Each structure stands twice: as structure tokens, then as C-alpha cells.
Amino acid sequence: MAMQLENIIEKYNKDKTRLMDILIDVQSEEGYISEDAIKKIAGELDISLADVKQTMSFYHFFSDKPTGKYTVYLNDSVVAYMMGRQKVKEAFEKETGIKFGEVTPDGLIGLFDTSCIGMNDQEPAALINGKVFTDLTPFRVKEIIQDIRDGKNIEEMYRSDLGEGENRNELVRSVVRNNIRRIGPVLSKDYIPGRVIKEKLTSMTPEEVIHEIKKSNIRGRGGAGFPTGLKWEFCRKAKGEKKYIFCNADEGEPGTFKDRVILTERPKLLFEGMVIAGYAVGATEGIVYIRYEYMYLKKYLESILQGARDRNLLGKNIGGIEGFNFDIRLQFGAGAYVCGEESALIESAEGKRGEPRDRPPFPVEKGYLDQPTVVNNVETLCSAVKILLNGGEWYTTLGTANSTGTKVLSISGDCRYPGVYEVEWGFSVKDILEMTGADQEDVQAVQVGGPSGTLIGPKEFNRLLCYHDLATGGSLIIIGKQHNLLKDIVTNFTQFFINESCGSCSTCRNITFQMKEKLEKILDGKGIEKDIDDLVEWGKILKVSRCGLGQTSANPIVTSIRNFRHLYDELVAGDKDFESEFDLSEAVKASCDATGRIPVLN
Amino acid sequence: MSKPIVATTSLAGCFGCHMSLLDIDERILDLIELVEFNKSPIDDIKTFTKQCDIGLIEGGCCNSENIHVLKDFRKHCKILVSLGECAIMGGLPALRNGIAIKECLDEAYLNGPTVRDNDKQIVPNDDELPMLLDKVYPCHEIVKIDYYLPGCPPRADLIWNALVALVTGDEMKLPYEVIKFD
């Protein structure tokens, strides 16, 4: 053990900014991170114990206790529940004899909940020792637990064939399915790796590249929608010793899984996009920050990177461009939604807690290791390749005037064909429902943009997906009438934000929690009209939080009040203007008992 | 028309919010032109002498006296405002909410490292003392609260803007700078 740990620390040159990688490797080798390991790491990296512990305690895939020889992380997102998660969970508990959050006494199996793992189109799903198991049923759970007891290895536990496409790749071997339902410039197979580098980049100056990207009007695809060309230009002009291109592949928004599909099927396109961005801004290093849940793609992606190096599409003098050196490495996260926020992502990649930074300065001025850094979404970088190939002008012919190009959507929930759809901006929600084979009579709501987005009802189904109407990072969850919108959907989303808050701002840490309690008070039939108004007002206070997570964490409640007010009104009783659950005699009982006093209650 | 009447109190707070109120500096002269104060530590009026228009509450409720005062404020004020983190969310005092009350008392009076000269092992229990509540409650869980001013403490400008808005009936100015925390 000591030897292995030493090797791991050596592998990363005792570099404290690689603490995440070290912890990930130790967790994977040992199944947990012991007190001894923490001491050793702190000593070797010359940082304090607290430095190691604060990073470690931030990410939920790190554990200070053994998590079982087989560690099961069962997704607890909304769609998992819609697809029968409760029964699957009960089956796991019944078959193992333990509750979630526990490990069997013999140390064989650990059961844990986890936030959305990016498999919404094949739920309920779980990660078992890092490998994905999809379409779980109580029957499958019985088989899996039996297989574990029989000592089978993970792959022997698959019962279905491997997924399509690169999921069958020898280095992936996963049962995950791509479910690509509609293709466009990003997902199209019509792509020759390296062509843009060799045929276009070689004859363009960095400024010309930025000009072309600006001409296309493409905006960031992560959700915030910042103009990509402008971001690159800011970074190019920023002063720094070294510049970095980050690809944000930390898609953690429940219901989003398009980056998983792009990483599986079009990684070369993505890496080429990073090379282009690197050329444009003058960066020499690219880092793909990938969520831990997609660790099963690691070896495959590393082999693709090696292939690109072998073909001079990465490395020194790329594509024969004298002096253009650029290489890419992978950086895995360890389970934290907030790391999808660009400054939190950078903090995490530096080996720290994924807490968002104060801005300004923005990452383009002071990002990774305080150097100018571009952080782009997976899809944005992929689109950049096609923009250079076909021209910025061509790109503006796709989509709408203000929202050019295409968007890769992750669609799940109550529809016939959940999966990944690449559409031009400007599709209406109604189009989407028709396209995915949802029974429109039976749809009561659509969650656009995940929990941080908007919950809309049928009256708004003619709204358009674009930056000036319904902006979205790409997650659409279709919700049928059989579900209780407030109990099943809104409560789960709010709990998600409570779980994923980094805890830095008091607003996000506290108010979201209190809003959930108030929502539950209403659901228990103890609410009053004022409670609903309070929820709306408290939601506004959250806007002062430092990052997007905190600022949008009231959205499930606030947008459902806006669009489904009648569901709340039905639950609040009469015309009382205040209802306190406080009981003085109950509240003073403990202290009076402790001091031997007789309560005086008038 | 008579001037609007304001009352203020500090429950389980540190008086920081009242200090912040005084931070409106020379505008305090405008304020006393604008309003009349009744029960408040500012003028040291201990009990309500008349019905008031606005009550500013600093601090949450940690004992039976806080509950009594807060309910008294609700009775005497048309509008109640939770002023600051403690009134709104319990604040620092609410850190004890995860710990049983007996454990808190034992630590404070019997076992704590700074406990001296308590040979008789007494935990204060005089009937004159307010009874501690099992946890610290935010004000809105006890009585109806009409408005909330966040901050620890809320900035003087925020308090000033709110008071002026309440008195004049104009919409309140809420620039981002006034309610951001860092």
C-alpha cells in the first residue's frame, strides 16, 4: 500500500495542483482514502492536512471509510424515479440486507445515492465500480447481487449486449447506448479528423480564426451563452506567461447527457476544436475537465489523444505550423455539480475544493494557475471545427438570427424516443414533443434546461428554444400527467441543489434548505397563501449568490409557482394570513428539564 | 399628518444591526424629522406607549422572553421587518441548533474549560431568567413578518432605503451592491 501510494504521488511529480488526480487514484486503488494516506500525501506535497482534507471532503466520490469491494452508486435524479427507481432501490436494500449509505458487514457491497450520472435516456442506472449499469429493474438487481456474491467481475455481470458505436470499443466495453436520434454539424459522421487543422489552420492567422468564429455568432453552449469569438479574443489579448484551453465536460445538470455521447462518438472533433481554440488564443495546453461519472471513457479518450500525437495533430509544430505547440490532458472530477461552473472547475483542476471564484477577474484574464484561460463547452468546441471548415457565414444560415447554429439536446422522461437530438435553434417545445413521440395529450409539463432552467406547461409549448426565449444548456425532461409535479419533480430538484451547494454563500446554503421546508409545509397541507409569496420573494434573495448554482437554485420552486400556481393554491388552506407551528411549552421543555425549572407559560 | 412611528428591538442578536442603523450617519437627523421612535434601545423607551407603524426586529428567538417581545411587537406594529441574518435565519446563535440544550448548558456551566468556582455544579435556574428554547427560531416562524432585510449586518444604505420606501410608499431601491455579501 505504502509503495503504491508513493508511486501515485511520484506519477504526478509531487505536484500539489494535481491533488485531485492523486486522490482519485488512491480512492480507486484502496476503495477509500485512509488517515495514513492523507498524512502521507500532505507530507509529500508539502501542504497541510487540512488542505488535503478540505479537497477530499468536498467531492462525494471520495470516502474516508471503505465503500465496499463492489461500490454501487444509484442515480437519484427525477427521471430515475419516473422510470421506477424506488423499486430498484428497495430491491438493492432487500437483496443486500443493508440501507443506502451503508456497507455490508463483510465489506463486500456498499450502496450509495448519487446525483444524475448522465444516463437519463436509460434509467434507472447505477455506477458499479465505475462501470455503468442501465435499465435496472428489481429482477436485474437480484441477478447483479447474486453475481457479486459469486465473485464475478464487472463485465461478467452485464446481461445485455454492449451499446452501439464506440461503446463497443475494446477500451470502453460499456452497455451504455448513444441513442443518437437526430444529427447535425456536431454529431454528423461526415467528418475527417485533422482536416481543418491541415487544410484551414495552416493558412490562417489566429486573428483570422477569431474573426471567423465571431462572424458565425456562435455563443457558448453550456447555458450562459457568452459569445465564443469574443471570449477567445479577450484571452488572446490578455497578458500571461502561458495560456490554457479548458473543455468543460462536467455536465452535471440533471437530464443532460449529450457530452457523454459526443465524448464517446466524436472525441476527435472535440480535440480538434481545442487545438483550434489553442491556436486562436495562443495557448499551449488544453485540459478536458470530465465528470467522474464518465471515468469509463478514460482509457479510450487517452488512446485517441495518443493517436492525435502520433499523427502530429497534437504536440509540437502541429500540422506543420512552425512554433505551434499544443497538447491536451484529461482532468477528472470526483462528483460535484458546482464544478460545471467555470471558475469552480478551474479551482478543482488546481486540486482544490470546487468553490466558485469571485469575478472579475474572469478566467480569460486570470484563470487556471492565474493564467489567461478559455473555458468552453464540449459542443462549442466541436462546432468551432465545422465553422472553420464551412465558414462563419455558413453557420449563420443555421438557427435563428440571434441564435445561430445548432444545439445538441438531451431529451428524456415520458416520451417514446429519449436520446440525443441535434436541432437548429428555433425549434418549439411542441416540435420537440412531436419529434420525440411524446403523447401530447398526456404531457403536463416540460423542464427546459434542467433544474436550473424553467418548468413550463402546455400553454407555453409554442415557445422557442433560443437565447432570447428559452435558453438551454440542452436538457429537456418531459413530464407526463401520472406524476405529482410538486412532490415528485420540484421537491427532488430542490433537494438536488441543497446536496450540490458548495456552501460558500449563506444564501445558497440556507435559503434553498428553508424553501424546501416551506414547500413541504405546503405539501403537508399546513401552508397559507403567504407561504407561496414568501417562496417567490426568498427566491429573489438567492440572486445575490456568487455563482449560477446559487442564483438559479430557487428556479424549480419559483418557475413552478409562476406556471403552475393552481397546484399550490389548491394546497393552501382558507384565508389565514399566518400559521405558526411553534408551541412554547414544547420548545422550553428540554431546557426546563435540564435545569429543574417549572415552565411558566403566560 | 402625524409622523410614522418606529419601534426597534434586538432579540437574540448582537446589536450589530442597530449599529448599522446608526451607520446612516448624518441622515439620522433626516430620520428623526421623518419618523418618531417609540419602544427602542435607541431612545430607551422600554414598553410600548402607543400603536406603531413599523417594527424593526434584530435577532431570532432563543428564549421565552424573545417570544414574548416579538409577539408584543406584532400586536403593536402594523408592519414588522426582520432585520439581518439572525432575525431571518437564526444566524450565529442558531449554530447551537444541532446540539441538545442540556449539552449546551453542561458545556457552558459545568464542563467547559473556562468554568471556575462552580463547586455546587449549578446551572442557572432562577425563575426570573427567561427559559431557553430548544433551538433558535427565525422570527417568521413565530409571528407574521412582512419584510426581510438581509445582511450581517444589513448595510446602512439598505436600512435607510427600506425605511424611506416604507414611509413614503415609493418603490424600494435595491441595487445589487446593497445586498451582495462579498
Short mmCIF file of N, CA and C in Angstrom, two decimals, chain B residues 33-162:
data_model
loop_
_atom_site.label_atom_id
_atom_site.label_comp_id
_atom_site.label_asym_id
_atom_site.label_seq_id
_atom_site.Cartn_x
_atom_site.Cartn_y
_atom_site.Cartn_z
N GLU B 33 -36.58 63.62 11.65
CA GLU B 33 -37.59 64.51 11.06
C GLU B 33 -38.73 63.68 10.47
N LEU B 34 -38.33 62.52 9.90
CA LEU B 34 -39.26 61.70 9.12
C LEU B 34 -40.16 60.85 10.01
N VAL B 35 -39.57 60.32 11.11
CA VAL B 35 -40.34 59.38 11.94
C VAL B 35 -40.19 59.73 13.42
N GLU B 36 -41.10 59.12 14.20
CA GLU B 36 -40.99 59.24 15.65
C GLU B 36 -40.63 57.86 16.18
N PHE B 37 -39.75 57.76 17.17
CA PHE B 37 -39.41 56.45 17.73
C PHE B 37 -40.24 56.17 18.98
N ASN B 38 -40.66 54.93 19.11
CA ASN B 38 -41.30 54.52 20.35
C ASN B 38 -40.38 53.49 21.01
N LYS B 39 -40.92 52.37 21.45
CA LYS B 39 -40.08 51.38 22.13
C LYS B 39 -38.85 51.04 21.29
N SER B 40 -37.68 51.33 21.84
CA SER B 40 -36.45 51.07 21.09
C SER B 40 -35.24 51.30 21.99
N PRO B 41 -34.15 50.56 21.80
CA PRO B 41 -32.93 50.84 22.56
C PRO B 41 -32.37 52.21 22.19
N ILE B 42 -32.78 52.73 21.05
CA ILE B 42 -32.20 54.00 20.60
C ILE B 42 -32.64 55.15 21.50
N ASP B 43 -33.91 55.15 21.89
CA ASP B 43 -34.37 56.21 22.81
C ASP B 43 -34.62 55.67 24.22
N ASP B 44 -34.38 54.36 24.41
CA ASP B 44 -34.51 53.72 25.72
C ASP B 44 -35.94 53.70 26.25
N ILE B 45 -36.92 53.76 25.36
CA ILE B 45 -38.30 53.56 25.80
C ILE B 45 -38.50 52.04 25.95
N LYS B 46 -38.84 51.58 27.18
CA LYS B 46 -38.82 50.14 27.45
C LYS B 46 -40.10 49.43 27.06
N THR B 47 -41.24 50.13 27.18
CA THR B 47 -42.50 49.46 26.82
C THR B 47 -43.27 50.34 25.85
N PHE B 48 -44.09 49.67 25.04
CA PHE B 48 -44.88 50.41 24.06
C PHE B 48 -45.79 51.41 24.77
N THR B 49 -45.80 52.64 24.31
CA THR B 49 -46.73 53.62 24.87
C THR B 49 -47.86 53.89 23.90
N LYS B 50 -47.71 53.42 22.65
CA LYS B 50 -48.82 53.56 21.70
C LYS B 50 -48.65 52.58 20.54
N GLN B 51 -49.64 52.52 19.67
CA GLN B 51 -49.53 51.68 18.48
C GLN B 51 -48.50 52.27 17.52
N CYS B 52 -47.71 51.39 16.88
CA CYS B 52 -46.66 51.87 15.99
C CYS B 52 -46.94 51.44 14.55
N ASP B 53 -46.20 52.06 13.65
CA ASP B 53 -46.36 51.71 12.24
C ASP B 53 -45.36 50.64 11.80
N ILE B 54 -44.12 50.85 12.20
CA ILE B 54 -43.07 49.94 11.72
C ILE B 54 -42.29 49.38 12.91
N GLY B 55 -42.09 48.07 12.91
CA GLY B 55 -41.24 47.44 13.92
C GLY B 55 -40.06 46.80 13.24
N LEU B 56 -38.85 47.16 13.69
CA LEU B 56 -37.64 46.52 13.14
C LEU B 56 -37.14 45.50 14.16
N ILE B 57 -37.03 44.25 13.72
CA ILE B 57 -36.61 43.19 14.63
C ILE B 57 -35.22 42.72 14.28
N GLU B 58 -34.30 42.89 15.20
CA GLU B 58 -32.97 42.30 15.04
C GLU B 58 -32.93 41.02 15.87
N GLY B 59 -32.30 39.98 15.33
CA GLY B 59 -32.11 38.75 16.11
C GLY B 59 -33.27 37.78 15.98
N GLY B 60 -32.95 36.50 16.18
CA GLY B 60 -34.00 35.47 16.20
C GLY B 60 -34.48 35.27 17.63
N CYS B 61 -35.18 34.16 17.86
CA CYS B 61 -35.73 33.90 19.19
C CYS B 61 -35.01 32.72 19.83
N CYS B 62 -34.31 32.98 20.95
CA CYS B 62 -33.61 31.88 21.61
C CYS B 62 -34.22 31.57 22.98
N ASN B 63 -35.09 32.47 23.49
CA ASN B 63 -35.68 32.19 24.79
C ASN B 63 -37.11 32.72 24.87
N SER B 64 -37.76 32.41 25.98
CA SER B 64 -39.18 32.73 26.10
C SER B 64 -39.43 34.24 26.11
N GLU B 65 -38.44 35.00 26.58
CA GLU B 65 -38.63 36.44 26.59
C GLU B 65 -38.65 36.99 25.15
N ASN B 66 -37.75 36.44 24.31
CA ASN B 66 -37.74 36.86 22.90
C ASN B 66 -39.12 36.64 22.27
N ILE B 67 -39.71 35.50 22.59
CA ILE B 67 -41.02 35.17 22.03
C ILE B 67 -42.05 36.20 22.50
N HIS B 68 -41.98 36.50 23.78
CA HIS B 68 -42.91 37.46 24.38
C HIS B 68 -42.76 38.84 23.71
N VAL B 69 -41.52 39.29 23.59
CA VAL B 69 -41.27 40.62 22.98
C VAL B 69 -41.73 40.63 21.53
N LEU B 70 -41.40 39.55 20.82
CA LEU B 70 -41.75 39.51 19.40
C LEU B 70 -43.27 39.55 19.21
N LYS B 71 -43.98 38.79 20.03
CA LYS B 71 -45.44 38.78 19.91
C LYS B 71 -46.00 40.15 20.28
N ASP B 72 -45.37 40.82 21.26
CA ASP B 72 -45.77 42.15 21.66
C ASP B 72 -45.57 43.14 20.50
N PHE B 73 -44.47 42.97 19.79
CA PHE B 73 -44.22 43.82 18.62
C PHE B 73 -45.28 43.59 17.55
N ARG B 74 -45.63 42.31 17.36
CA ARG B 74 -46.64 42.02 16.34
C ARG B 74 -47.96 42.71 16.69
N LYS B 75 -48.27 42.70 17.99
CA LYS B 75 -49.51 43.31 18.46
C LYS B 75 -49.50 44.83 18.25
N HIS B 76 -48.32 45.43 18.41
CA HIS B 76 -48.26 46.89 18.42
C HIS B 76 -47.81 47.53 17.11
N CYS B 77 -47.36 46.71 16.15
CA CYS B 77 -46.84 47.30 14.91
C CYS B 77 -47.64 46.85 13.70
N LYS B 78 -47.90 47.81 12.80
CA LYS B 78 -48.61 47.44 11.57
C LYS B 78 -47.71 46.58 10.68
N ILE B 79 -46.45 47.00 10.60
CA ILE B 79 -45.52 46.30 9.70
C ILE B 79 -44.32 45.83 10.51
N LEU B 80 -44.00 44.54 10.37
CA LEU B 80 -42.79 44.04 11.03
C LEU B 80 -41.73 43.69 9.99
N VAL B 81 -40.50 44.10 10.30
CA VAL B 81 -39.40 43.83 9.38
C VAL B 81 -38.34 42.99 10.11
N SER B 82 -37.99 41.85 9.52
CA SER B 82 -36.86 41.07 10.04
C SER B 82 -35.58 41.71 9.54
N LEU B 83 -34.76 42.17 10.45
CA LEU B 83 -33.58 42.95 10.09
C LEU B 83 -32.33 42.09 10.31
N GLY B 84 -31.76 41.62 9.21
CA GLY B 84 -30.48 40.92 9.33
C GLY B 84 -30.60 39.41 9.43
N GLU B 85 -29.44 38.80 9.27
CA GLU B 85 -29.31 37.34 9.21
C GLU B 85 -29.98 36.61 10.39
N CYS B 86 -29.77 37.10 11.62
CA CYS B 86 -30.27 36.35 12.78
C CYS B 86 -31.80 36.36 12.83
N ALA B 87 -32.40 37.51 12.54
CA ALA B 87 -33.86 37.58 12.54
C ALA B 87 -34.43 36.71 11.43
N ILE B 88 -33.74 36.71 10.28
CA ILE B 88 -34.25 35.98 9.11
C ILE B 88 -34.00 34.48 9.22
N MET B 89 -32.78 34.13 9.66
CA MET B 89 -32.44 32.71 9.61
C MET B 89 -31.87 32.15 10.91
N GLY B 90 -31.92 32.94 11.97
CA GLY B 90 -31.37 32.45 13.23
C GLY B 90 -29.93 32.88 13.43
N GLY B 91 -29.19 32.92 12.32
CA GLY B 91 -27.82 33.44 12.36
C GLY B 91 -26.87 32.64 13.24
N LEU B 92 -25.86 33.32 13.72
CA LEU B 92 -24.83 32.68 14.52
C LEU B 92 -25.39 31.93 15.73
N PRO B 93 -26.34 32.53 16.48
CA PRO B 93 -26.87 31.80 17.65
C PRO B 93 -27.44 30.44 17.26
N ALA B 94 -27.94 30.33 16.03
CA ALA B 94 -28.56 29.08 15.60
C ALA B 94 -27.54 27.97 15.39
N LEU B 95 -26.25 28.29 15.52
CA LEU B 95 -25.24 27.23 15.43
C LEU B 95 -25.47 26.17 16.49
N ARG B 96 -26.16 26.55 17.58
CA ARG B 96 -26.39 25.56 18.63
C ARG B 96 -27.55 24.62 18.29
N ASN B 97 -28.24 24.89 17.16
CA ASN B 97 -29.45 24.11 16.88
C ASN B 97 -29.19 22.63 16.67
N GLY B 98 -27.98 22.28 16.33
CA GLY B 98 -27.70 20.86 16.13
C GLY B 98 -27.28 20.16 17.42
N ILE B 99 -27.21 20.90 18.50
CA ILE B 99 -26.72 20.33 19.76
C ILE B 99 -27.85 20.36 20.80
N ALA B 100 -28.00 19.29 21.55
CA ALA B 100 -29.07 19.23 22.55
C ALA B 100 -28.85 20.32 23.59
N ILE B 101 -29.95 20.89 24.10
CA ILE B 101 -29.85 22.03 25.01
C ILE B 101 -29.10 21.67 26.28
N LYS B 102 -29.30 20.44 26.75
CA LYS B 102 -28.62 20.03 28.01
C LYS B 102 -27.11 20.02 27.81
N GLU B 103 -26.72 19.55 26.64
CA GLU B 103 -25.29 19.50 26.31
C GLU B 103 -24.70 20.92 26.29
N CYS B 104 -25.46 21.86 25.73
CA CYS B 104 -25.01 23.26 25.69
C CYS B 104 -24.84 23.80 27.10
N LEU B 105 -25.85 23.57 27.95
CA LEU B 105 -25.80 24.11 29.32
C LEU B 105 -24.66 23.47 30.11
N ASP B 106 -24.49 22.17 29.96
CA ASP B 106 -23.42 21.48 30.68
C ASP B 106 -22.06 22.03 30.27
N GLU B 107 -21.91 22.25 28.98
CA GLU B 107 -20.63 22.76 28.48
C GLU B 107 -20.38 24.17 29.02
N ALA B 108 -21.46 24.99 29.05
CA ALA B 108 -21.29 26.39 29.46
C ALA B 108 -21.05 26.51 30.96
N TYR B 109 -21.74 25.69 31.76
CA TYR B 109 -21.71 25.93 33.21
C TYR B 109 -21.00 24.85 34.03
N LEU B 110 -20.82 23.67 33.45
CA LEU B 110 -20.23 22.59 34.25
C LEU B 110 -18.89 22.10 33.71
N ASN B 111 -18.83 21.79 32.45
CA ASN B 111 -17.67 21.06 31.92
C ASN B 111 -16.70 21.88 31.09
N GLY B 112 -17.11 23.07 30.70
CA GLY B 112 -16.28 23.86 29.79
C GLY B 112 -14.92 24.17 30.40
N PRO B 113 -13.90 24.35 29.56
CA PRO B 113 -12.54 24.59 30.08
C PRO B 113 -12.42 25.90 30.86
N THR B 114 -13.34 26.82 30.67
CA THR B 114 -13.22 28.10 31.38
C THR B 114 -14.11 28.16 32.61
N VAL B 115 -14.76 27.04 32.95
CA VAL B 115 -15.65 27.06 34.12
C VAL B 115 -14.81 27.11 35.41
N ARG B 116 -15.10 28.07 36.29
CA ARG B 116 -14.40 28.22 37.56
C ARG B 116 -15.42 28.42 38.68
N ASP B 117 -15.07 28.04 39.87
CA ASP B 117 -15.84 28.35 41.07
C ASP B 117 -17.30 27.94 40.97
N ASN B 118 -17.56 26.79 40.40
CA ASN B 118 -18.94 26.31 40.38
C ASN B 118 -18.98 24.97 41.10
N ASP B 119 -18.47 24.98 42.33
CA ASP B 119 -18.35 23.73 43.09
C ASP B 119 -19.71 23.07 43.29
N LYS B 120 -20.74 23.90 43.39
CA LYS B 120 -22.06 23.33 43.62
C LYS B 120 -22.71 22.82 42.34
N GLN B 121 -21.96 22.95 41.26
CA GLN B 121 -22.46 22.42 39.97
C GLN B 121 -23.85 22.99 39.64
N ILE B 122 -23.96 24.30 39.72
CA ILE B 122 -25.27 24.92 39.46
C ILE B 122 -25.38 25.37 38.00
N VAL B 123 -26.47 25.01 37.39
CA VAL B 123 -26.82 25.58 36.09
C VAL B 123 -27.90 26.62 36.39
N PRO B 124 -27.70 27.88 35.99
CA PRO B 124 -28.64 28.94 36.40
C PRO B 124 -30.09 28.54 36.14
N ASN B 125 -30.92 28.70 37.20
CA ASN B 125 -32.29 28.23 37.07
C ASN B 125 -33.28 29.14 37.80
N ASP B 126 -32.87 30.37 38.02
CA ASP B 126 -33.76 31.29 38.72
C ASP B 126 -35.00 31.56 37.87
N ASP B 127 -36.13 31.66 38.51
CA ASP B 127 -37.38 31.88 37.78
C ASP B 127 -37.41 33.23 37.07
N GLU B 128 -36.54 34.14 37.50
CA GLU B 128 -36.50 35.44 36.83
C GLU B 128 -35.88 35.33 35.44
N LEU B 129 -35.10 34.29 35.23
CA LEU B 129 -34.41 34.14 33.94
C LEU B 129 -35.38 33.64 32.87
N PRO B 130 -35.23 34.16 31.67
CA PRO B 130 -36.06 33.62 30.58
C PRO B 130 -35.72 32.14 30.38
N MET B 131 -36.70 31.38 29.92
CA MET B 131 -36.46 29.96 29.64
C MET B 131 -35.87 29.81 28.24
N LEU B 132 -34.81 29.02 28.14
CA LEU B 132 -34.21 28.81 26.81
C LEU B 132 -35.11 27.92 25.96
N LEU B 133 -35.14 28.22 24.67
CA LEU B 133 -35.91 27.37 23.75
C LEU B 133 -35.02 26.21 23.29
N ASP B 134 -35.66 25.18 22.78
CA ASP B 134 -34.89 24.01 22.34
C ASP B 134 -33.94 24.34 21.20
N LYS B 135 -34.31 25.35 20.41
CA LYS B 135 -33.39 25.82 19.38
C LYS B 135 -33.69 27.28 19.10
N VAL B 136 -32.86 27.90 18.31
CA VAL B 136 -33.08 29.30 17.97
C VAL B 136 -33.98 29.37 16.74
N TYR B 137 -35.07 30.13 16.85
CA TYR B 137 -36.05 30.20 15.77
C TYR B 137 -35.93 31.51 15.01
N PRO B 138 -36.08 31.46 13.68
CA PRO B 138 -36.19 32.72 12.94
C PRO B 138 -37.56 33.35 13.26
N CYS B 139 -37.62 34.67 13.18
CA CYS B 139 -38.83 35.38 13.63
C CYS B 139 -40.09 34.95 12.86
N HIS B 140 -39.93 34.69 11.57
CA HIS B 140 -41.13 34.41 10.78
C HIS B 140 -41.76 33.06 11.13
N GLU B 141 -41.08 32.25 11.94
CA GLU B 141 -41.72 31.01 12.37
C GLU B 141 -42.59 31.23 13.61
N ILE B 142 -42.46 32.42 14.21
CA ILE B 142 -43.22 32.72 15.42
C ILE B 142 -44.41 33.65 15.12
N VAL B 143 -44.14 34.72 14.38
CA VAL B 143 -45.21 35.66 14.02
C VAL B 143 -45.11 35.98 12.54
N LYS B 144 -46.11 36.65 12.03
CA LYS B 144 -46.08 37.06 10.64
C LYS B 144 -45.06 38.19 10.48
N ILE B 145 -44.16 38.01 9.53
CA ILE B 145 -43.17 39.05 9.22
C ILE B 145 -43.50 39.59 7.83
N ASP B 146 -43.48 40.91 7.70
CA ASP B 146 -43.88 41.49 6.42
C ASP B 146 -42.72 41.67 5.45
N TYR B 147 -41.55 42.07 5.98
CA TYR B 147 -40.42 42.30 5.09
C TYR B 147 -39.13 41.77 5.71
N TYR B 148 -38.17 41.49 4.84
CA TYR B 148 -36.88 40.95 5.28
C TYR B 148 -35.75 41.80 4.71
N LEU B 149 -34.82 42.18 5.53
CA LEU B 149 -33.65 42.91 5.03
C LEU B 149 -32.41 42.07 5.33
N PRO B 150 -31.84 41.42 4.32
CA PRO B 150 -30.73 40.51 4.56
C PRO B 150 -29.41 41.24 4.81
N GLY B 151 -28.48 40.52 5.40
CA GLY B 151 -27.15 41.05 5.61
C GLY B 151 -26.70 40.78 7.04
N CYS B 152 -25.42 40.83 7.25
CA CYS B 152 -24.90 40.61 8.60
C CYS B 152 -23.78 41.60 8.87
N PRO B 153 -24.11 42.82 9.24
CA PRO B 153 -25.48 43.35 9.31
C PRO B 153 -25.93 43.83 7.93
N PRO B 154 -27.23 44.11 7.77
CA PRO B 154 -27.67 44.78 6.54
C PRO B 154 -26.95 46.12 6.47
N ARG B 155 -26.57 46.53 5.27
CA ARG B 155 -25.85 47.79 5.17
C ARG B 155 -26.75 48.97 5.54
N ALA B 156 -26.14 50.00 6.04
CA ALA B 156 -26.88 51.19 6.45
C ALA B 156 -27.76 51.69 5.30
N ASP B 157 -27.20 51.67 4.09
CA ASP B 157 -27.96 52.17 2.93
C ASP B 157 -29.21 51.33 2.69
N LEU B 158 -29.08 50.03 2.94
CA LEU B 158 -30.23 49.15 2.73
C LEU B 158 -31.34 49.50 3.74
N ILE B 159 -30.94 49.69 5.01
CA ILE B 159 -31.91 50.00 6.04
C ILE B 159 -32.55 51.36 5.74
N TRP B 160 -31.72 52.29 5.38
CA TRP B 160 -32.21 53.64 5.06
C TRP B 160 -33.19 53.58 3.89
N ASN B 161 -32.79 52.93 2.81
CA ASN B 161 -33.67 52.83 1.63
C ASN B 161 -35.01 52.19 1.99
N ALA B 162 -34.94 51.16 2.84
CA ALA B 162 -36.16 50.45 3.21
C ALA B 162 -37.08 51.34 4.04
#
